[in-house]
CSV table of C-alpha atoms in Angstrom, one decimal:
chain,number,residue,atom,x,y,z
A,1,MET,CA,-45.8,13.8,49.0
A,2,LYS,CA,-44.6,10.3,48.4
A,3,SER,CA,-44.7,7.6,51.0
A,4,GLU,CA,-41.4,7.1,52.7
A,5,PRO,CA,-39.5,3.8,52.1
A,6,LEU,CA,-39.6,1.2,54.8
A,7,SER,CA,-36.8,1.9,57.3
A,8,TYR,CA,-36.5,-1.5,58.9
A,9,LEU,CA,-35.1,-3.4,55.9
A,10,PRO,CA,-31.8,-2.6,54.1
A,11,SER,CA,-32.1,-0.3,51.1
A,12,GLY,CA,-30.1,-2.7,48.9
A,13,ASP,CA,-31.0,-6.4,48.6
A,14,GLN,CA,-34.3,-6.7,50.4
A,15,GLY,CA,-34.4,-10.5,50.0
A,16,PRO,CA,-37.8,-12.2,49.4
A,17,TRP,CA,-39.6,-9.0,50.2
A,18,GLY,CA,-37.7,-7.4,47.3
A,19,ILE,CA,-39.0,-10.1,44.9
A,20,TYR,CA,-42.5,-9.4,46.1
A,21,LEU,CA,-42.1,-5.7,45.5
A,22,GLU,CA,-40.9,-6.3,42.0
A,23,GLN,CA,-43.9,-8.5,41.3
A,24,VAL,CA,-46.1,-5.6,42.5
A,25,GLU,CA,-44.3,-3.2,40.2
A,26,ARG,CA,-45.0,-5.5,37.2
A,27,VAL,CA,-48.7,-5.6,37.9
A,28,THR,CA,-49.2,-1.8,38.7
A,29,PRO,CA,-49.6,-0.7,35.0
A,30,TYR,CA,-52.6,-3.0,34.7
A,31,LEU,CA,-54.5,-1.6,37.8
A,32,GLY,CA,-56.1,1.5,36.2
A,33,LYS,CA,-57.7,3.9,38.8
A,34,LEU,CA,-56.7,1.4,41.6
A,35,LYS,CA,-53.1,2.5,41.2
A,36,TYR,CA,-54.1,5.3,43.5
A,37,TRP,CA,-54.1,2.7,46.3
A,38,VAL,CA,-51.1,0.5,45.2
A,39,ASP,CA,-48.8,1.5,48.1
A,40,THR,CA,-51.3,-0.5,50.3
A,41,LEU,CA,-49.7,-3.6,48.8
A,42,LYS,CA,-46.1,-2.4,49.5
A,43,ARG,CA,-46.5,-1.9,53.3
A,44,PRO,CA,-47.4,-4.6,55.8
A,45,LYS,CA,-50.3,-3.6,58.1
A,46,ARG,CA,-48.6,-4.8,61.3
A,47,ILE,CA,-45.3,-6.5,62.3
A,48,LEU,CA,-44.6,-8.0,65.7
A,49,ILE,CA,-41.1,-9.3,66.6
A,50,VAL,CA,-41.0,-11.2,69.8
A,51,ASP,CA,-38.4,-12.8,72.0
A,52,VAL,CA,-39.1,-16.5,72.7
A,53,PRO,CA,-37.2,-17.7,75.8
A,54,ILE,CA,-37.5,-21.3,77.0
A,55,HIS,CA,-35.8,-23.7,79.3
A,56,LEU,CA,-34.0,-26.5,77.4
A,57,ASP,CA,-34.1,-30.0,78.7
A,58,ASP,CA,-30.7,-29.6,80.4
A,59,GLY,CA,-32.0,-26.7,82.4
A,60,THR,CA,-30.3,-23.9,80.5
A,61,VAL,CA,-32.2,-20.9,79.0
A,62,VAL,CA,-32.1,-20.1,75.3
A,63,HIS,CA,-33.7,-17.3,73.4
A,64,PHE,CA,-35.2,-17.5,69.9
A,65,GLU,CA,-36.5,-14.7,67.6
A,66,GLY,CA,-40.1,-14.9,66.5
A,67,TYR,CA,-42.2,-13.0,64.0
A,68,ARG,CA,-45.9,-12.5,63.1
A,69,VAL,CA,-46.7,-10.2,60.2
A,70,GLN,CA,-50.2,-9.2,59.0
A,71,HIS,CA,-49.8,-7.8,55.5
A,72,ASN,CA,-53.3,-6.8,54.6
A,73,THR,CA,-56.8,-7.4,56.2
A,74,SER,CA,-59.0,-5.4,53.8
A,75,ARG,CA,-60.9,-8.5,52.7
A,76,GLY,CA,-61.0,-10.4,56.0
A,77,PRO,CA,-58.8,-11.7,58.9
A,78,ALA,CA,-55.2,-12.4,58.3
A,79,LYS,CA,-54.4,-16.0,57.3
A,80,GLY,CA,-51.0,-17.7,57.0
A,81,GLY,CA,-48.7,-20.4,58.4
A,82,VAL,CA,-46.0,-20.5,61.0
A,83,ARG,CA,-42.5,-21.5,59.9
A,84,TYR,CA,-39.8,-23.0,62.0
A,85,HIS,CA,-36.5,-22.8,60.2
A,86,GLN,CA,-33.0,-21.7,61.1
A,87,ASP,CA,-32.9,-19.1,58.2
A,88,VAL,CA,-36.2,-17.4,58.9
A,89,THR,CA,-35.8,-13.6,58.5
A,90,LEU,CA,-38.1,-10.6,58.7
A,91,SER,CA,-37.9,-10.1,55.0
A,92,GLU,CA,-39.0,-13.7,54.3
A,93,VAL,CA,-41.9,-13.5,56.7
A,94,MET,CA,-43.0,-10.2,55.3
A,95,ALA,CA,-42.9,-11.6,51.7
A,96,LEU,CA,-44.7,-14.8,52.8
A,97,ALA,CA,-47.5,-12.7,54.4
A,98,ALA,CA,-47.8,-10.6,51.3
A,99,TRP,CA,-48.0,-13.7,49.0
A,100,MET,CA,-50.7,-15.0,51.3
A,101,SER,CA,-52.7,-11.7,50.7
A,102,ILE,CA,-52.3,-12.3,46.9
A,103,LYS,CA,-53.1,-16.0,47.1
A,104,ASN,CA,-56.3,-15.6,49.2
A,105,ALA,CA,-57.5,-12.9,46.9
A,106,ALA,CA,-56.6,-14.8,43.7
A,107,VAL,CA,-58.5,-17.8,44.8
A,108,GLY,CA,-61.4,-15.7,46.2
A,109,LEU,CA,-61.1,-16.6,49.9
A,110,PRO,CA,-62.4,-14.0,52.4
A,111,TYR,CA,-59.0,-13.6,54.0
A,112,GLY,CA,-56.1,-11.2,54.1
A,113,GLY,CA,-52.5,-12.3,54.4
A,114,GLY,CA,-50.4,-13.2,57.4
A,115,LYS,CA,-47.4,-15.2,58.3
A,116,GLY,CA,-45.3,-16.2,61.3
A,117,GLY,CA,-42.0,-17.8,62.0
A,118,ILE,CA,-39.3,-18.6,64.6
A,119,ARG,CA,-35.6,-18.6,63.8
A,120,LEU,CA,-34.6,-22.1,64.9
A,121,ASP,CA,-33.8,-25.5,63.6
A,122,PRO,CA,-36.6,-27.8,64.8
A,123,ARG,CA,-34.4,-30.8,64.3
A,124,GLN,CA,-32.1,-29.6,67.1
A,125,LEU,CA,-34.9,-29.5,69.7
A,126,SER,CA,-36.6,-32.3,71.5
A,127,PRO,CA,-40.4,-32.7,71.4
A,128,SER,CA,-40.7,-31.2,74.9
A,129,GLU,CA,-38.5,-28.2,73.9
A,130,LEU,CA,-40.6,-27.7,70.7
A,131,GLU,CA,-43.7,-27.7,72.8
A,132,ARG,CA,-42.3,-25.0,75.1
A,133,VAL,CA,-41.2,-22.9,72.2
A,134,THR,CA,-44.6,-23.2,70.5
A,135,ARG,CA,-46.6,-22.4,73.7
A,136,ARG,CA,-44.4,-19.4,74.6
A,137,PHE,CA,-44.5,-18.1,71.0
A,138,THR,CA,-48.3,-18.4,70.9
A,139,SER,CA,-48.6,-16.5,74.2
A,140,GLU,CA,-46.3,-13.7,72.8
A,141,ILE,CA,-48.3,-13.3,69.6
A,142,GLY,CA,-51.7,-13.8,71.4
A,143,ILE,CA,-52.3,-10.0,71.1
A,144,LEU,CA,-52.6,-10.4,67.4
A,145,ILE,CA,-54.2,-13.8,66.7
A,146,GLY,CA,-57.8,-14.9,67.0
A,147,PRO,CA,-60.4,-16.8,65.0
A,148,LYS,CA,-61.7,-13.5,63.6
A,149,LYS,CA,-58.4,-11.6,63.5
A,150,ASP,CA,-55.5,-13.7,62.4
A,151,ILE,CA,-55.6,-17.5,62.0
A,152,PRO,CA,-52.2,-19.4,61.9
A,153,ALA,CA,-51.6,-22.7,60.2
A,154,PRO,CA,-48.7,-25.1,59.6
A,155,ASP,CA,-45.8,-24.3,57.3
A,156,VAL,CA,-42.2,-25.5,56.9
A,157,GLY,CA,-41.0,-27.2,60.1
A,158,THR,CA,-44.5,-27.3,61.8
A,159,GLY,CA,-47.5,-29.5,61.5
A,160,GLN,CA,-50.6,-30.8,63.3
A,161,ARG,CA,-48.8,-31.3,66.6
A,162,GLU,CA,-47.7,-27.6,66.7
A,163,MET,CA,-51.2,-26.5,65.8
A,164,ALA,CA,-52.7,-28.5,68.6
A,165,TRP,CA,-50.3,-26.8,71.1
A,166,MET,CA,-51.1,-23.4,69.6
A,167,MET,CA,-54.9,-24.0,69.8
A,168,ASP,CA,-54.6,-25.3,73.4
A,169,THR,CA,-52.4,-22.4,74.5
A,170,TYR,CA,-54.7,-19.7,73.0
A,171,SER,CA,-57.7,-21.5,74.5
A,172,MET,CA,-56.2,-21.6,78.0
A,173,ASN,CA,-55.3,-17.9,77.8
A,174,VAL,CA,-58.8,-16.8,76.7
A,175,GLY,CA,-60.7,-19.3,79.0
A,176,SER,CA,-62.6,-21.3,76.4
A,177,THR,CA,-61.9,-23.9,73.7
A,178,THR,CA,-61.4,-22.1,70.5
A,179,PRO,CA,-60.8,-24.5,67.6
A,180,GLY,CA,-61.0,-21.8,64.9
A,181,VAL,CA,-57.9,-19.9,66.1
A,182,VAL,CA,-55.7,-22.2,63.9
A,183,THR,CA,-56.1,-24.5,61.0
A,184,GLY,CA,-54.2,-27.7,60.1
A,185,LYS,CA,-55.1,-29.2,63.5
A,186,PRO,CA,-55.6,-32.9,64.2
A,187,ILE,CA,-59.1,-34.3,63.4
A,188,ALA,CA,-59.8,-35.0,67.0
A,189,ILE,CA,-59.8,-31.3,68.0
A,190,GLY,CA,-61.5,-29.7,65.0
A,191,GLY,CA,-59.2,-30.4,62.1
A,192,SER,CA,-60.6,-31.1,58.6
A,193,LEU,CA,-60.4,-34.3,56.6
A,194,GLY,CA,-58.2,-33.7,53.5
A,195,ARG,CA,-56.1,-31.0,55.1
A,196,GLN,CA,-52.9,-33.0,55.2
A,197,ASP,CA,-52.7,-33.6,51.5
A,198,ALA,CA,-54.5,-30.4,50.4
A,199,THR,CA,-51.5,-28.4,49.2
A,200,GLY,CA,-50.1,-31.3,47.2
A,201,ASN,CA,-53.5,-32.2,45.8
A,202,GLY,CA,-53.9,-28.5,44.8
A,203,VAL,CA,-50.5,-28.7,43.0
A,204,PHE,CA,-51.9,-31.6,40.9
A,205,PHE,CA,-55.3,-30.0,40.2
A,206,THR,CA,-53.7,-26.7,38.9
A,207,ALA,CA,-51.0,-28.7,37.0
A,208,ALA,CA,-53.8,-30.7,35.3
A,209,ALA,CA,-55.7,-27.5,34.5
A,210,ALA,CA,-52.6,-26.0,32.8
A,211,ALA,CA,-51.9,-29.2,31.0
A,212,GLU,CA,-55.4,-29.2,29.5
A,213,LYS,CA,-54.8,-25.7,28.1
A,214,ILE,CA,-51.7,-26.8,26.2
A,215,GLY,CA,-52.9,-30.3,25.2
A,216,LEU,CA,-50.5,-32.2,27.5
A,217,PRO,CA,-51.7,-35.5,28.9
A,218,ILE,CA,-50.9,-36.4,32.5
A,219,GLU,CA,-50.7,-40.1,31.9
A,220,GLY,CA,-47.2,-41.1,30.8
A,221,SER,CA,-45.8,-37.6,31.5
A,222,ARG,CA,-42.5,-37.3,33.5
A,223,VAL,CA,-42.4,-35.4,36.8
A,224,VAL,CA,-39.5,-33.9,38.8
A,225,ILE,CA,-40.2,-32.8,42.3
A,226,GLN,CA,-37.9,-30.7,44.6
A,227,GLY,CA,-39.0,-31.3,48.2
A,228,PHE,CA,-40.6,-34.4,49.7
A,229,GLY,CA,-42.4,-33.1,52.7
A,230,ASN,CA,-46.2,-32.8,53.0
A,231,VAL,CA,-46.5,-30.9,49.7
A,232,GLY,CA,-44.0,-32.9,47.6
A,233,ASN,CA,-45.0,-36.3,48.6
A,234,ALA,CA,-48.8,-35.6,48.3
A,235,ALA,CA,-48.2,-34.1,44.8
A,236,ALA,CA,-46.0,-37.1,43.9
A,237,ARG,CA,-48.8,-39.5,44.9
A,238,ALA,CA,-51.4,-37.6,43.0
A,239,PHE,CA,-49.4,-37.5,39.8
A,240,TYR,CA,-48.5,-41.2,40.3
A,241,ASP,CA,-52.1,-42.2,40.9
A,242,HIS,CA,-53.0,-40.5,37.6
A,243,GLY,CA,-50.5,-42.4,35.5
A,244,ALA,CA,-47.5,-40.0,35.5
A,245,LYS,CA,-44.0,-41.1,36.0
A,246,ILE,CA,-42.0,-39.6,38.9
A,247,VAL,CA,-38.4,-39.6,37.5
A,248,ALA,CA,-36.6,-37.5,40.1
A,249,ILE,CA,-37.1,-36.3,43.6
A,250,ALA,CA,-34.9,-34.3,46.0
A,251,ASP,CA,-35.0,-33.3,49.6
A,252,VAL,CA,-32.6,-31.8,52.1
A,253,THR,CA,-30.6,-35.1,52.2
A,254,GLY,CA,-30.0,-35.4,48.5
A,255,ALA,CA,-31.5,-36.1,45.1
A,256,ILE,CA,-32.4,-39.4,43.4
A,257,TYR,CA,-33.3,-40.4,39.8
A,258,ASN,CA,-34.9,-43.3,38.0
A,259,GLU,CA,-35.7,-43.0,34.3
A,260,GLU,CA,-38.3,-45.8,34.7
A,261,GLY,CA,-40.1,-44.0,37.5
A,262,LEU,CA,-40.2,-43.9,41.3
A,263,ASP,CA,-43.0,-45.3,43.4
A,264,PRO,CA,-43.8,-42.5,45.9
A,265,TYR,CA,-45.6,-44.9,48.3
A,266,ASP,CA,-42.5,-47.1,48.5
A,267,LEU,CA,-40.3,-44.1,48.9
A,268,ILE,CA,-42.4,-42.7,51.8
A,269,ARG,CA,-41.9,-46.0,53.6
A,270,TYR,CA,-38.1,-45.9,53.0
A,271,VAL,CA,-37.9,-42.3,54.2
A,272,ALA,CA,-39.8,-43.2,57.4
A,273,GLU,CA,-37.4,-46.1,58.2
A,274,SER,CA,-34.0,-44.6,57.0
A,275,GLU,CA,-31.5,-43.1,59.3
A,276,THR,CA,-31.4,-39.8,57.4
A,277,ARG,CA,-35.2,-39.5,57.3
A,278,GLY,CA,-34.7,-38.6,53.6
A,279,VAL,CA,-34.5,-39.9,50.1
A,280,ARG,CA,-30.7,-40.2,50.0
A,281,GLY,CA,-29.6,-43.8,49.6
A,282,TYR,CA,-32.9,-45.1,48.2
A,283,PRO,CA,-31.9,-48.4,46.7
A,284,LYS,CA,-34.3,-48.3,43.7
A,285,ALA,CA,-32.8,-45.1,42.3
A,286,GLU,CA,-29.5,-43.6,41.3
A,287,PRO,CA,-28.0,-40.6,43.2
A,288,LEU,CA,-28.3,-37.3,41.4
A,289,PRO,CA,-26.3,-34.2,42.1
A,290,ALA,CA,-28.8,-31.7,43.6
A,291,ALA,CA,-27.6,-29.0,41.2
A,292,GLU,CA,-28.7,-31.1,38.2
A,293,LEU,CA,-32.2,-31.7,39.4
A,294,PHE,CA,-33.8,-28.9,37.4
A,295,ALA,CA,-31.9,-30.1,34.2
A,296,VAL,CA,-33.7,-33.5,34.2
A,297,PRO,CA,-36.0,-33.7,31.2
A,298,CYS,CA,-39.6,-33.8,32.2
A,299,GLU,CA,-43.1,-32.4,31.4
A,300,PHE,CA,-43.8,-31.2,34.9
A,301,LEU,CA,-41.3,-29.6,37.3
A,302,VAL,CA,-42.6,-29.1,40.9
A,303,PRO,CA,-40.4,-26.9,43.2
A,304,ALA,CA,-41.9,-27.7,46.6
A,305,ALA,CA,-39.3,-26.6,49.0
A,306,LEU,CA,-38.1,-23.0,49.7
A,307,GLU,CA,-38.1,-19.7,47.8
A,308,ARG,CA,-35.6,-18.5,45.2
A,309,VAL,CA,-34.5,-21.8,43.9
A,310,ILE,CA,-35.1,-21.1,40.2
A,311,THR,CA,-33.0,-18.1,39.3
A,312,GLU,CA,-31.4,-16.4,36.3
A,313,GLN,CA,-28.3,-18.6,37.0
A,314,ASN,CA,-30.1,-21.9,36.5
A,315,ALA,CA,-33.4,-21.1,34.6
A,316,HIS,CA,-31.7,-21.8,31.2
A,317,LYS,CA,-31.1,-25.4,32.4
A,318,VAL,CA,-34.7,-26.2,33.1
A,319,GLN,CA,-36.0,-28.9,30.8
A,320,THR,CA,-39.7,-28.9,31.3
A,321,LYS,CA,-43.0,-27.8,29.8
A,322,ILE,CA,-44.7,-26.7,32.9
A,323,VAL,CA,-43.4,-25.4,36.2
A,324,VAL,CA,-45.9,-25.9,39.1
A,325,GLU,CA,-44.8,-23.9,42.1
A,326,GLY,CA,-45.6,-26.0,45.2
A,327,ALA,CA,-43.3,-23.7,47.3
A,328,ASN,CA,-43.8,-20.0,48.0
A,329,GLY,CA,-41.6,-17.8,45.8
A,330,PRO,CA,-39.4,-20.4,44.2
A,331,THR,CA,-38.9,-18.5,40.9
A,332,THR,CA,-37.3,-15.1,40.8
A,333,PRO,CA,-38.6,-12.4,38.4
A,334,ALA,CA,-35.5,-12.7,36.2
A,335,ALA,CA,-36.0,-16.5,36.0
A,336,ASP,CA,-39.7,-15.9,35.1
A,337,ASP,CA,-38.6,-13.9,32.1
A,338,ILE,CA,-36.1,-16.6,30.9
A,339,LEU,CA,-38.6,-19.4,31.3
A,340,ALA,CA,-41.2,-17.3,29.4
A,341,GLU,CA,-38.8,-16.7,26.5
A,342,ARG,CA,-38.2,-20.5,26.4
A,343,GLY,CA,-41.9,-21.2,26.2
A,344,VAL,CA,-42.2,-22.8,29.7
A,345,VAL,CA,-45.6,-22.3,31.4
A,346,VAL,CA,-45.3,-21.3,35.0
A,347,VAL,CA,-48.3,-22.0,37.3
A,348,PRO,CA,-47.5,-19.4,40.0
A,349,ASP,CA,-47.4,-20.3,43.7
A,350,VAL,CA,-50.4,-18.1,44.5
A,351,LEU,CA,-52.5,-20.6,42.5
A,352,ALA,CA,-50.5,-23.8,42.5
A,353,ASN,CA,-50.1,-24.1,46.3
A,354,ALA,CA,-53.4,-22.5,47.3
A,355,GLY,CA,-54.9,-25.9,48.2
A,356,GLY,CA,-53.6,-25.7,51.7
A,357,VAL,CA,-55.2,-22.4,52.5
A,358,THR,CA,-58.4,-23.4,50.7
A,359,VAL,CA,-58.9,-26.4,52.9
A,360,SER,CA,-57.9,-24.4,55.8
A,361,TYR,CA,-60.8,-22.1,55.0
A,362,PHE,CA,-63.0,-25.1,54.8
A,363,GLU,CA,-61.7,-26.2,58.3
A,364,TRP,CA,-62.3,-22.7,59.7
A,365,VAL,CA,-65.9,-22.7,58.4
A,366,GLN,CA,-66.5,-26.2,59.8
A,367,ASP,CA,-65.1,-25.1,63.2
A,368,PHE,CA,-67.5,-22.1,63.4
A,369,ASN,CA,-70.5,-24.3,62.5
A,370,SER,CA,-69.4,-27.4,64.4
A,371,TYR,CA,-70.5,-29.4,61.4
A,372,PHE,CA,-67.9,-31.4,59.4
A,373,TRP,CA,-67.8,-32.5,55.8
A,374,THR,CA,-66.7,-35.8,54.3
A,375,GLU,CA,-63.3,-36.1,52.7
A,376,GLU,CA,-65.0,-36.6,49.3
A,377,GLU,CA,-66.8,-33.3,49.8
A,378,ILE,CA,-63.6,-31.6,50.8
A,379,ASN,CA,-61.7,-32.8,47.7
A,380,GLN,CA,-64.5,-32.0,45.3
A,381,ASN,CA,-64.9,-28.5,46.6
A,382,LEU,CA,-61.1,-28.0,46.5
A,383,GLU,CA,-60.8,-29.0,42.9
A,384,ARG,CA,-63.8,-26.8,42.0
A,385,VAL,CA,-62.4,-23.7,43.7
A,386,LEU,CA,-58.9,-24.1,42.3
A,387,ARG,CA,-60.0,-24.9,38.7
A,388,GLU,CA,-62.4,-21.9,38.7
A,389,ALA,CA,-59.6,-19.7,40.0
A,390,PHE,CA,-57.2,-21.0,37.4
A,391,GLU,CA,-59.7,-20.5,34.6
A,392,ALA,CA,-60.2,-16.9,35.6
A,393,VAL,CA,-56.5,-16.2,35.8
A,394,TRP,CA,-55.8,-18.0,32.5
A,395,GLN,CA,-58.5,-15.8,30.8
A,396,VAL,CA,-56.9,-12.6,32.1
A,397,ALA,CA,-53.5,-13.9,30.8
A,398,GLN,CA,-54.9,-14.5,27.4
A,399,ASP,CA,-56.8,-11.2,27.3
A,400,ARG,CA,-53.9,-9.0,28.5
A,401,LYS,CA,-51.2,-11.1,26.9
A,402,VAL,CA,-49.3,-11.4,30.2
A,403,LEU,CA,-47.7,-14.3,32.1
A,404,LEU,CA,-49.9,-16.3,34.5
A,405,ARG,CA,-48.2,-14.8,37.5
A,406,THR,CA,-48.9,-11.3,36.3
A,407,ALA,CA,-52.5,-12.3,35.5
A,408,ALA,CA,-52.9,-13.8,39.0
A,409,TYR,CA,-51.6,-10.5,40.5
A,410,ILE,CA,-54.0,-8.5,38.4
A,411,VAL,CA,-56.9,-10.5,39.7
A,412,ALA,CA,-55.7,-10.5,43.3
A,413,ALA,CA,-54.5,-6.9,43.5
A,414,THR,CA,-57.8,-5.7,41.9
A,415,ARG,CA,-59.8,-7.5,44.6
A,416,ILE,CA,-57.6,-6.2,47.5
A,417,LEU,CA,-57.5,-2.6,46.3
A,418,GLU,CA,-61.2,-2.5,45.5
A,419,ALA,CA,-61.9,-3.5,49.1
A,420,ARG,CA,-59.4,-0.9,50.3
A,421,ALA,CA,-61.1,1.8,48.2
A,422,LEU,CA,-64.6,0.9,49.3
A,423,ARG,CA,-63.6,0.8,53.0
A,424,GLY,CA,-61.7,4.0,52.8
A,425,LEU,CA,-59.3,5.2,55.5
A,426,TYR,CA,-60.1,5.4,59.2
A,427,PRO,CA,-60.2,7.9,60.8
């Protein structure tokens, strides 16, 4: 008897979850005897959908829809961020949780995959309203989370502030200060040095590792970045500091271009002071139609925004040697095939943006031990972990003659399903 398909998603276009399932199908032929357990990867372990009602500042009551998904916990507690975005869906959160399972296993972290989200536009809420949303959401998902069960972290639309509120709410509910319940916290309450830039630094470390394999120097190379939040601006600074030239950057406000290169430090100051809080209007660059961003000639293209931005409709326009996926799921399977045919190396998200969860792991370990590392130690260990993971995936890709993404899934799925097989089924 075959397992029944999931009933709570449409049978047609399943959105981001459908992309994840296609990626699992591509790796299945390489799993050998572990194919027996492959349905484990296709079914989230636990899904919680919650109502999040709050009082707005004007006294009215509004309700938001929230999610927490635990995809797999065979290798350890669930780990994954919390996203605040107006387009959050169950399919998206399921896929993000599943990609976290793959990411943690590919890098070798002792975690499973989890993810959370609330369907709201954080720009439309005041700080006090966001605090009420965060605290109510934390209380609603409190039955799932915990430092040894499921550890949230920041994602799109959230940051240190929200993690502080989450940690405090959970601590008040359980009656003791529990720093390890979330990561990405402020330093003063158990956060880790190096966490803020960890994902962007990881993008650079994996990009440099890939560049070494094909003999491409970083110094003098051209870089195009989509997204200028924590990931995009940290990656831009890392490339810039190593002599690369940032020729184009885009965010939600628009895209800009300068053939001679952009100074990300100066751009960060502009964004902080501008009315739009974005890159649009930056006086030291030309405006660029957002649809043309991926067509800008470069050596490194870094999509660091949302999923499904490189598709079969625009993949043929991409003019780069290496795509480094700072975002989760930015490239569809069909686009993967087009890029491969054109000789473009794609460093998959489960490696490229694993810097954040890697330093989150370091933070979690430090919280348990109440002993904190220097930023130099953090960055050295981060680079070591990511380079070792990249080397292992690269070797599998060469041995099996597959794409880096498929190789990463072979490594990760093997680790997850070996753990499932060894643990067996209870009862």
